[in-house]
PDB file of C-alpha atoms in Angstrom:
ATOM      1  CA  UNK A 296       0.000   0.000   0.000  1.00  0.00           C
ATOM      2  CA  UNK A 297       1.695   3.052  -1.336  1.00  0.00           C
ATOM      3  CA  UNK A 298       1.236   6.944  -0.092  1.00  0.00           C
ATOM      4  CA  UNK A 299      -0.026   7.752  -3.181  1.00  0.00           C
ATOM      5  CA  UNK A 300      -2.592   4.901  -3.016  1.00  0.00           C
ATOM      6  CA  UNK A 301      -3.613   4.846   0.549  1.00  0.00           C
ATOM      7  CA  UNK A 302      -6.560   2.250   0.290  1.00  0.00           C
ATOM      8  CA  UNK A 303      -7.613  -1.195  -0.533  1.00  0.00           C
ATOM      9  CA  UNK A 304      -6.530  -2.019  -4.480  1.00  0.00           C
ATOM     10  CA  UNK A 305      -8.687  -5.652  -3.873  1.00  0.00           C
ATOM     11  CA  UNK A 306     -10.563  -4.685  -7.120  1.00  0.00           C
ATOM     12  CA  UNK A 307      -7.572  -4.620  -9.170  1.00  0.00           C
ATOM     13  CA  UNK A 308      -7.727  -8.289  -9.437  1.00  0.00           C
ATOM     14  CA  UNK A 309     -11.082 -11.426  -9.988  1.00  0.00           C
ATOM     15  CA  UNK A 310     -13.204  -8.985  -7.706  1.00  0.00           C
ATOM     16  CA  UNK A 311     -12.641  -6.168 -10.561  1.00  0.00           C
ATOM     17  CA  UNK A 312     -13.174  -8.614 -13.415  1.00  0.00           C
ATOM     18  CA  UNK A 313     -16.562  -9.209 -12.301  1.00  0.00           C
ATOM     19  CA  UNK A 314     -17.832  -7.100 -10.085  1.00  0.00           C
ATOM     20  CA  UNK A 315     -21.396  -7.375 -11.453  1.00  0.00           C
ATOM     21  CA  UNK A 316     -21.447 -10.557 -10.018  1.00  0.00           C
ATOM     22  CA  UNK A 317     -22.409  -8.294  -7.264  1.00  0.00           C
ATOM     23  CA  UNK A 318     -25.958  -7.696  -7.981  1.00  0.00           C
ATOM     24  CA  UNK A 319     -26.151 -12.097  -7.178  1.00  0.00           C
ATOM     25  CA  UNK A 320     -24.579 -11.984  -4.010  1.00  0.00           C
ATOM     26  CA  UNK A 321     -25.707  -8.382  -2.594  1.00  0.00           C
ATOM     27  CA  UNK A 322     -29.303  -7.609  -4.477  1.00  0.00           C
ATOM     28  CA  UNK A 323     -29.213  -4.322  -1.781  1.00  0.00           C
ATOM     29  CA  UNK A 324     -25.976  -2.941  -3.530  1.00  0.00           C
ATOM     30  CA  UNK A 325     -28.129  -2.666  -6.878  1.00  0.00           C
ATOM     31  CA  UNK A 326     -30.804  -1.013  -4.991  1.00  0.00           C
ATOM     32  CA  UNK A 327     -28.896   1.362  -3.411  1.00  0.00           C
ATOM     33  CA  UNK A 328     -27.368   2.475  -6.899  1.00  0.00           C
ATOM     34  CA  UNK A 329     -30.770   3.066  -8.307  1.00  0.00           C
ATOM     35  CA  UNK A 330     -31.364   5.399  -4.873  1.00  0.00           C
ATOM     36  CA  UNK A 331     -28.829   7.357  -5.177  1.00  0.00           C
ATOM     37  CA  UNK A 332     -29.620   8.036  -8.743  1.00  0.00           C
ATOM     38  CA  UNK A 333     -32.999   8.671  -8.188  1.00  0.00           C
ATOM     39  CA  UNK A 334     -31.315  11.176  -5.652  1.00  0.00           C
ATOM     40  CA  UNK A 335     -29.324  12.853  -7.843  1.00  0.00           C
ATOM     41  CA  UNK A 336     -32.385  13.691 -10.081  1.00  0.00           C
ATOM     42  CA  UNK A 337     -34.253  14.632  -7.596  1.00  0.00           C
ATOM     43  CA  UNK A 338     -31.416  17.669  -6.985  1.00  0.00           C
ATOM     44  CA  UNK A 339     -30.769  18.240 -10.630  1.00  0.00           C
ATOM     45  CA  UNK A 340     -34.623  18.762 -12.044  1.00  0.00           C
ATOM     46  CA  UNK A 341     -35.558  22.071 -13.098  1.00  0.00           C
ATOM     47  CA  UNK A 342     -32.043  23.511 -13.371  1.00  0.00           C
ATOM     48  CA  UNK A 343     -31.490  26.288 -15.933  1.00  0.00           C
ATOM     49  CA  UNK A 344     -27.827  25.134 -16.518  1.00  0.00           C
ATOM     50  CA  UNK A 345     -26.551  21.577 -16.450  1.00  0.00           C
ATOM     51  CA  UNK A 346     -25.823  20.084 -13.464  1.00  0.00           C
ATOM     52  CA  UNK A 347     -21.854  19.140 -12.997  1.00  0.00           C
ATOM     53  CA  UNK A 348     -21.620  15.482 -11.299  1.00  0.00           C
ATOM     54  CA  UNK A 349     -18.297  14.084  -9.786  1.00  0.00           C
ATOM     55  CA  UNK A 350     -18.738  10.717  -9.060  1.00  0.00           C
ATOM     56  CA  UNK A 351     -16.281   8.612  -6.726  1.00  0.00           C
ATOM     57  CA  UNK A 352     -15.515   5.154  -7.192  1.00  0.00           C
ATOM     58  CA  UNK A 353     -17.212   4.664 -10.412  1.00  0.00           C
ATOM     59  CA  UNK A 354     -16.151   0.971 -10.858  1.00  0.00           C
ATOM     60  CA  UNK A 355     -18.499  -0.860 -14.021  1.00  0.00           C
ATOM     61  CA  UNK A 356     -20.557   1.904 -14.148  1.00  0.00           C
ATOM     62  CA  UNK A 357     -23.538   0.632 -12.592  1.00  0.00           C
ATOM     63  CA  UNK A 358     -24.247   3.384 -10.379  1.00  0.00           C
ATOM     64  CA  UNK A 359     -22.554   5.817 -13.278  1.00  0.00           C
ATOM     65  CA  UNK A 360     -25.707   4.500 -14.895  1.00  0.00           C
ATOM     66  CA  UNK A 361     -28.195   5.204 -12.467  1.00  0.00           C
ATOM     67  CA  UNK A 362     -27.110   8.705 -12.417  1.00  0.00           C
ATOM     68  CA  UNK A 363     -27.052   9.243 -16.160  1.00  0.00           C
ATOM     69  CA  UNK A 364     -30.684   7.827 -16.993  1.00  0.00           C
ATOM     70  CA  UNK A 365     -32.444   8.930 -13.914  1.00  0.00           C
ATOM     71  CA  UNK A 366     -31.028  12.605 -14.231  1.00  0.00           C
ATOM     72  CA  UNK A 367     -31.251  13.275 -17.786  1.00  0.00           C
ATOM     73  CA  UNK A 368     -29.714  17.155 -17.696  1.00  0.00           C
ATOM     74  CA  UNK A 369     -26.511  16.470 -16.580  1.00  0.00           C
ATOM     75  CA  UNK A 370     -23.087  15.847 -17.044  1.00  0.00           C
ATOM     76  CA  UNK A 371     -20.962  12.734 -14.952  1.00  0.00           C
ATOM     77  CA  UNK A 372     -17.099  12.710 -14.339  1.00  0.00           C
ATOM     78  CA  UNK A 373     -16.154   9.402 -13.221  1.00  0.00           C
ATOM     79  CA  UNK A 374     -13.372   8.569 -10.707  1.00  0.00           C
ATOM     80  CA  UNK A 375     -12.126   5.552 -10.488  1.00  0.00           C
ATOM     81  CA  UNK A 376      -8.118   4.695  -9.845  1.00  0.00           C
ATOM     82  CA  UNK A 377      -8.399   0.721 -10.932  1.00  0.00           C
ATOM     83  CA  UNK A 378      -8.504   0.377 -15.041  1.00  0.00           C
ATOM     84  CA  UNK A 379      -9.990  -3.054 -14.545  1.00  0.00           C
ATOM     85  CA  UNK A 380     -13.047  -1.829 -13.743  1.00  0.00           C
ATOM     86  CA  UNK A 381     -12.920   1.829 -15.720  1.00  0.00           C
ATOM     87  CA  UNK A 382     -12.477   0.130 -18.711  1.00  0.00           C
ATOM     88  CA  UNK A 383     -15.583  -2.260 -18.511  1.00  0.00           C
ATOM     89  CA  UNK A 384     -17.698   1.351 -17.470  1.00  0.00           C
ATOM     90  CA  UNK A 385     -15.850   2.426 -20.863  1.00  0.00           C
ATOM     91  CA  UNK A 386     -17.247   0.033 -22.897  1.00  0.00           C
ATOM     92  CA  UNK A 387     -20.452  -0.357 -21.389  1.00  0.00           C
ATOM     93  CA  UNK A 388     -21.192   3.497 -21.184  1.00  0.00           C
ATOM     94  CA  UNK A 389     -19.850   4.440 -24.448  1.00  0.00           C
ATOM     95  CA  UNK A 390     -22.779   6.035 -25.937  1.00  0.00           C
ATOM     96  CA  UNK A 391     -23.092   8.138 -22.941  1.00  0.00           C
ATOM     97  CA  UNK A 392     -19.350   9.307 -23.543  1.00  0.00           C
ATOM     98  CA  UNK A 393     -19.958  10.050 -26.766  1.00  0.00           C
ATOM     99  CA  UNK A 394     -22.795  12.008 -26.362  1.00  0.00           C
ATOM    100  CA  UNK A 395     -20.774  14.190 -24.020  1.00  0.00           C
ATOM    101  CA  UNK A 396     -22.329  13.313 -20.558  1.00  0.00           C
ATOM    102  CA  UNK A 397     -19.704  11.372 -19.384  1.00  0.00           C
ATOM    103  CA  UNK A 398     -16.149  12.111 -19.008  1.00  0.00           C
ATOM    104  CA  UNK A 399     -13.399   9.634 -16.818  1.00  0.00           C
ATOM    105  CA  UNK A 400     -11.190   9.890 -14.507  1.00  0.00           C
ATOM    106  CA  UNK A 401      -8.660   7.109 -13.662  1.00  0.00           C
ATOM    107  CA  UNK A 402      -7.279   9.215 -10.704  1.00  0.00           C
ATOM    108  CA  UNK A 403      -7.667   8.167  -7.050  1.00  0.00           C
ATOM    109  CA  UNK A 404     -10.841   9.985  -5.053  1.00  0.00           C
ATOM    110  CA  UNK A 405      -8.581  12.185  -3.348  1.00  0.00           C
ATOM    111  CA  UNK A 406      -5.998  13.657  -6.496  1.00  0.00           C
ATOM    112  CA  UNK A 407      -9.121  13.981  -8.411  1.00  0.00           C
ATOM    113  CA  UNK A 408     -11.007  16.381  -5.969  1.00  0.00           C
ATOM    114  CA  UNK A 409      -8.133  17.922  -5.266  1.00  0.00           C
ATOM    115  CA  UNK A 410      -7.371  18.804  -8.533  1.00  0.00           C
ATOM    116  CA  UNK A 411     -11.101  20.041  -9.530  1.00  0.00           C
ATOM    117  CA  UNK A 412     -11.508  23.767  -8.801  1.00  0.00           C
ATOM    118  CA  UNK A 413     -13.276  24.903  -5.369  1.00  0.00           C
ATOM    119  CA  UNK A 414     -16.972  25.282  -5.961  1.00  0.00           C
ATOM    120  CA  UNK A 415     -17.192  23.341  -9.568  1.00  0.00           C
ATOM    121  CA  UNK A 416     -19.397  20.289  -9.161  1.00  0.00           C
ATOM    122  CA  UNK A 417     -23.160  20.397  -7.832  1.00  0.00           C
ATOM    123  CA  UNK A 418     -23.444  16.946  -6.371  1.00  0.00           C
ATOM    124  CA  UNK A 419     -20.168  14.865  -5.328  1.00  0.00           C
ATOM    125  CA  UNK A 420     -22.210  11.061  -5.537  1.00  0.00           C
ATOM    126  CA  UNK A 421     -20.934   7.500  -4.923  1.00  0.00           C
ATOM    127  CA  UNK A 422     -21.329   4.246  -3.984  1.00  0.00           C
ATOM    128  CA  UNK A 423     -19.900   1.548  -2.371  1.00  0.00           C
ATOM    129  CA  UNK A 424     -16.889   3.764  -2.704  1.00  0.00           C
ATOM    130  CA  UNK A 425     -15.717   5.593   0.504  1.00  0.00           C
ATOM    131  CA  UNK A 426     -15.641   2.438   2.697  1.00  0.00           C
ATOM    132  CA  UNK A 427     -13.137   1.469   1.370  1.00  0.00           C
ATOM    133  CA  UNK A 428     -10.684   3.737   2.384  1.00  0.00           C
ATOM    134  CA  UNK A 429      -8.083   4.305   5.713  1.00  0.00           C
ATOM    135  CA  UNK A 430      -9.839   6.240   8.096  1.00  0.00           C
ATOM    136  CA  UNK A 431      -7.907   9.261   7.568  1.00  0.00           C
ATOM    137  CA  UNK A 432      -7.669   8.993   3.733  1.00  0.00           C
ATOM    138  CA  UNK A 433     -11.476   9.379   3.558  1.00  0.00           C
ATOM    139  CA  UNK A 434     -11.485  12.678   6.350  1.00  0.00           C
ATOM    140  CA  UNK A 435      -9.274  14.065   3.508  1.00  0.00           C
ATOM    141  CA  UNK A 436     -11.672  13.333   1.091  1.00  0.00           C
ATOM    142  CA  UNK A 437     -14.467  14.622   2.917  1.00  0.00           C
ATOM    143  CA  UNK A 438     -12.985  17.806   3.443  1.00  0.00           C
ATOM    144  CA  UNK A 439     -12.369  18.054  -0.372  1.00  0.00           C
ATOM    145  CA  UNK A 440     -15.895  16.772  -1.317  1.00  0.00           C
ATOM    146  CA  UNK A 441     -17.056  19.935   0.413  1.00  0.00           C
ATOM    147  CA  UNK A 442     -14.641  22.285  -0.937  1.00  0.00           C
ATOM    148  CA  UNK A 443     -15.497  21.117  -4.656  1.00  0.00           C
ATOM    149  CA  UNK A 444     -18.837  21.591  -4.213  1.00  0.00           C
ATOM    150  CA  UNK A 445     -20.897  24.467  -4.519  1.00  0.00           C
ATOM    151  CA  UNK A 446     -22.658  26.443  -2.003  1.00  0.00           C
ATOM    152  CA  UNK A 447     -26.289  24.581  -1.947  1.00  0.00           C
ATOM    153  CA  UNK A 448     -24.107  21.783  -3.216  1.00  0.00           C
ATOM    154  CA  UNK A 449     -25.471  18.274  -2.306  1.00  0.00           C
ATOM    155  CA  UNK A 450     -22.991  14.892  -1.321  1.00  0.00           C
ATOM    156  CA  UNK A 451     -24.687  11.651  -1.946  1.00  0.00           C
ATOM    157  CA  UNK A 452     -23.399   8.625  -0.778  1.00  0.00           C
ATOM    158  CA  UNK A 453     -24.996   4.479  -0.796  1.00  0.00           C
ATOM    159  CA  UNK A 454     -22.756   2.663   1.105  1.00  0.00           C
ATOM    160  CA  UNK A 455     -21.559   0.507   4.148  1.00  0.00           C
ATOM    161  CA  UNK A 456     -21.817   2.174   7.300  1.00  0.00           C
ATOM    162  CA  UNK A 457     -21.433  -0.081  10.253  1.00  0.00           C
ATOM    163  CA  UNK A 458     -24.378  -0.076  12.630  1.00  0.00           C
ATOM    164  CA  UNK A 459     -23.420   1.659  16.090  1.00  0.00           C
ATOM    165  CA  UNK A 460     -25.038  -1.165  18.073  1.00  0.00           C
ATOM    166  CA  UNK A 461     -21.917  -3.701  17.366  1.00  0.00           C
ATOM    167  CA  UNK A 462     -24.214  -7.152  18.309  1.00  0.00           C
ATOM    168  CA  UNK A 463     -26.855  -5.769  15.321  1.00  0.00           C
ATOM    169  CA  UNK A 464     -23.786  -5.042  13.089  1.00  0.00           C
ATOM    170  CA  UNK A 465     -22.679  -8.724  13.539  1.00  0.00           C
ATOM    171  CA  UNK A 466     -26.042 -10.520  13.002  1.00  0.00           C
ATOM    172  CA  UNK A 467     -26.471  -8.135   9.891  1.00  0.00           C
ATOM    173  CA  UNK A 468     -22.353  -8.744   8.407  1.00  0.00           C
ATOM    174  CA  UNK A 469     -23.236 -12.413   9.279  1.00  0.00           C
ATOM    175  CA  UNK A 470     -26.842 -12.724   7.511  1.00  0.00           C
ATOM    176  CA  UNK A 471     -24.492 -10.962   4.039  1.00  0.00           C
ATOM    177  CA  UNK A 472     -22.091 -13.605   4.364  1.00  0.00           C
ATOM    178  CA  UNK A 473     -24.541 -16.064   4.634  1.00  0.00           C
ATOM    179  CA  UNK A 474     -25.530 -14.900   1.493  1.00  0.00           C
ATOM    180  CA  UNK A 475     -22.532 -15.069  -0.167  1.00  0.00           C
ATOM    181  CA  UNK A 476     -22.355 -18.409   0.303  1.00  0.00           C
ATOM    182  CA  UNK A 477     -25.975 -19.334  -0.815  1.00  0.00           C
ATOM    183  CA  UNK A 478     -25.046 -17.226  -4.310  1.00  0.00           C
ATOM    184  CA  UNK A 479     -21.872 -18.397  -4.632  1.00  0.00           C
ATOM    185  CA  UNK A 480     -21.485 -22.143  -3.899  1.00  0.00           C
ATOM    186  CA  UNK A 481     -24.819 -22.706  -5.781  1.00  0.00           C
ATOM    187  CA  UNK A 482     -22.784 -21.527  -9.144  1.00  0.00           C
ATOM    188  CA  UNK A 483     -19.445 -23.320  -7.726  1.00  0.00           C
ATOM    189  CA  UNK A 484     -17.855 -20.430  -7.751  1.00  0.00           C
ATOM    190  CA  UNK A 485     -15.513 -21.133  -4.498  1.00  0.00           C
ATOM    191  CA  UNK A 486     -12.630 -18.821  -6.088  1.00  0.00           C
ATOM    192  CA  UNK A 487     -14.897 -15.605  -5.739  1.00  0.00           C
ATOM    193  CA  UNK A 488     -16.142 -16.312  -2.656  1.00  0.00           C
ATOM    194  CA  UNK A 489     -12.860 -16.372  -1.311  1.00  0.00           C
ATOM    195  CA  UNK A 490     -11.716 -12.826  -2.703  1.00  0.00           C
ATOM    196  CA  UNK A 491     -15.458 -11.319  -1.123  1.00  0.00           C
ATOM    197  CA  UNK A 492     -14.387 -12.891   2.066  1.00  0.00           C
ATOM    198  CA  UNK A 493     -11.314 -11.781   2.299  1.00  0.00           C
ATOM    199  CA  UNK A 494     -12.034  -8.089   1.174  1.00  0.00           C
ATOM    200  CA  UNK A 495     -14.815  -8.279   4.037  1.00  0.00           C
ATOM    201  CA  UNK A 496     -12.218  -8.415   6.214  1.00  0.00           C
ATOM    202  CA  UNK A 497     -10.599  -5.334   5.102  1.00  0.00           C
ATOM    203  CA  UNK A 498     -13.908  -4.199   5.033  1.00  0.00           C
ATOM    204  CA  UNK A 499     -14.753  -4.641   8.900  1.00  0.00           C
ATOM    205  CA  UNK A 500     -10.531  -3.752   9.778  1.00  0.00           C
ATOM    206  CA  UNK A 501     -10.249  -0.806  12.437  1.00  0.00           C
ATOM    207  CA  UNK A 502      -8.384   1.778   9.926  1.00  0.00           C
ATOM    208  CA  UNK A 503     -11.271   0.903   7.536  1.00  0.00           C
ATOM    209  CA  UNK A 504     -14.807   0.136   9.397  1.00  0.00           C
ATOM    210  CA  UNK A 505     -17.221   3.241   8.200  1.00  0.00           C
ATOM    211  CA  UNK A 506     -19.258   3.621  11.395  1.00  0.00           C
ATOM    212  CA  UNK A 507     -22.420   5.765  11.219  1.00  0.00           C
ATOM    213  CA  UNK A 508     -21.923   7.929  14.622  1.00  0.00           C
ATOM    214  CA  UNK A 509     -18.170   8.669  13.346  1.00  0.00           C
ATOM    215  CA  UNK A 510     -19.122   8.723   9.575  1.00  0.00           C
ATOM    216  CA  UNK A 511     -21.757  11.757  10.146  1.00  0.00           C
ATOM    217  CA  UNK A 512     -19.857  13.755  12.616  1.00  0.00           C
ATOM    218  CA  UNK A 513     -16.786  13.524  10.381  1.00  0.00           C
ATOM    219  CA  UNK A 514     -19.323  15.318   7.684  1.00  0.00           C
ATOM    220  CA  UNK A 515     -20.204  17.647  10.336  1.00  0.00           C
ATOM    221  CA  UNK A 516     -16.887  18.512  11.027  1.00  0.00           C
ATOM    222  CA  UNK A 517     -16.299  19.172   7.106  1.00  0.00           C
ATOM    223  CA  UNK A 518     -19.094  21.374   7.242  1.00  0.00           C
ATOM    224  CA  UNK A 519     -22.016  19.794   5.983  1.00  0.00           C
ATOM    225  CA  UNK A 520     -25.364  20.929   7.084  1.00  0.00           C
ATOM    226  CA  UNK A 521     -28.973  19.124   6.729  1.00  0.00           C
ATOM    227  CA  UNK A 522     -26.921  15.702   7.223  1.00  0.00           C
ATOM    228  CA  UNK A 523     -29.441  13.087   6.651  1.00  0.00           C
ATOM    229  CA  UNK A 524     -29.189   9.013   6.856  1.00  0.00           C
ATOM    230  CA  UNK A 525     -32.441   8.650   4.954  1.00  0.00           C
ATOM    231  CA  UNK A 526     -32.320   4.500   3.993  1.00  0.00           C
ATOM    232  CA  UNK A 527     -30.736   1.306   5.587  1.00  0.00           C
ATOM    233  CA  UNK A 528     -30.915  -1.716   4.449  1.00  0.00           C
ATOM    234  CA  UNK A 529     -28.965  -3.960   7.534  1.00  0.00           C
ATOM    235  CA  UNK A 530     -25.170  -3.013   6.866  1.00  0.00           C
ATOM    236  CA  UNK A 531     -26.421  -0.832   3.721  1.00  0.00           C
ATOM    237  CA  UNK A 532     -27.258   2.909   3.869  1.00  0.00           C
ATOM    238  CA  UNK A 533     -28.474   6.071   1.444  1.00  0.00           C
ATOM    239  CA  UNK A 534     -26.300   9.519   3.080  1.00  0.00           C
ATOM    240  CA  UNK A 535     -27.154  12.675   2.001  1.00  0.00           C
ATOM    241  CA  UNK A 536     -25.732  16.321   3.080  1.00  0.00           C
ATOM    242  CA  UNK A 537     -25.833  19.864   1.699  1.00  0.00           C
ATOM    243  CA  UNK A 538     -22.831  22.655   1.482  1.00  0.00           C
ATOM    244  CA  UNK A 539     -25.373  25.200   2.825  1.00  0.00           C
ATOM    245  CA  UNK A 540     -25.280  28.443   0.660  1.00  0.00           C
ATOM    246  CA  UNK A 541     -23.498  31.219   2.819  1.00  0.00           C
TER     247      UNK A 541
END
């Protein structure tokens, strides 16, 4: 693990190759793609000008996707740092490219916000994204999530955020694993249930664990305002917050 790439690279590698595979083991992960798009319209309708999105983690492009058809008057820039998984959103989002919605980044999170001007983008989204980073990796990104956006600027975020109550967030990491297993040994597909058990563990590690208490005051402590957890699906949640204007 380099300086320059402080965080989990897991999906260089099988998990990267075929990470759609999620939407067997993980149906909520889906779902909470299609909610944060749905979110993302919901800011974007009735803008005179077109909506600037910066999207983190953009992996296969499945919540790229969401974004794009559900919020038809903007424009996406996709970060993602692992080509593996940039170049299937690529191919699989090329029309979008092409008709100038979509633009990539193959940057890590934090190089690419930092490099984006202070009060460019009107929503910073992502999924399944920001859990993956060291603890103090993703306070840096926070921080520049909220100086790229503008003021009245919304962050949306669908991802794991550990439960407070640690005996619920067992019983709800073990009912996911569970599930793994049930998806994955059905197909015989022992090899990738390895890799999503072992990346669970980085997952649930102390310098990695997103837990909702610390997740929400760390936006606080950016600066967001009207800091909202407004889904959860057991370990799954839909985050919202707002730069307030002024």
């Amino acid at each position: 693990m380099s300086a320059d790439n402080p965080f989990d690279a897991m999906f260089s590698g099988v998990i990267g190759r075929e990470y759609d595979m999620l939407k067997l083991i993980c149906p909520f992960a889906a779902e909470m793609s299609r909610l944060v798009g749905l979110e993302v319209a919901d800011f974007c309708r009735g803008r005179d000008t077109t909506p600037e999105v910066v999207e983190l983690g953009g992996g296969t492009g499945i919540t790229t996707l969401a974004i794009l058809s559900a919020a038809e008057n903007c424009r996406v820039l996709s970060v993602d740092s692992e080509p593996t998984m940039q170049n299937q959103a690529k191919q699989n989002l090329q029309d979008w490219a092409n008709q100038g919605r979509l633009a990539f980044s193959g940057q890590d999170a934090l190089s690419a916000l930092r490099d984006l001007p202070e009060h460019s983008a009107d929503v910073v989204a992502s999924a399944y994204t920001l859990h993956n980073f060291e603890a103090d990796y993703r306070r840096q990104v926070m921080a520049e999530i909220y100086r790229v956006l503008k003021p009245g600027g919304k962050f949306v975020n669908g991802d794991r955020y550990a439960l407070d109550d640690i005996d619920e967030h067992t019983q709800a990491t073990q009912r996911e694993v569970a599930g793994y297993f049930r998806a994955l040994i059905g197909i015989d597909r022992l090899d990738l249930l390895e890799h999503w058990i072992i990346h669970l563990f980085s997952d649930e590690s102390e310098n990695h664990v997103m837990r909702e208490s610390v997740a929400l005051a760390q936006m606080a402590e950016a600066g967001f305002g009207r800091i909202q957890l407004k889904r959860r699906i057991d370990v799954n949640a839909l985050v919202t917050a707002v730069k307030e204007a002024g």
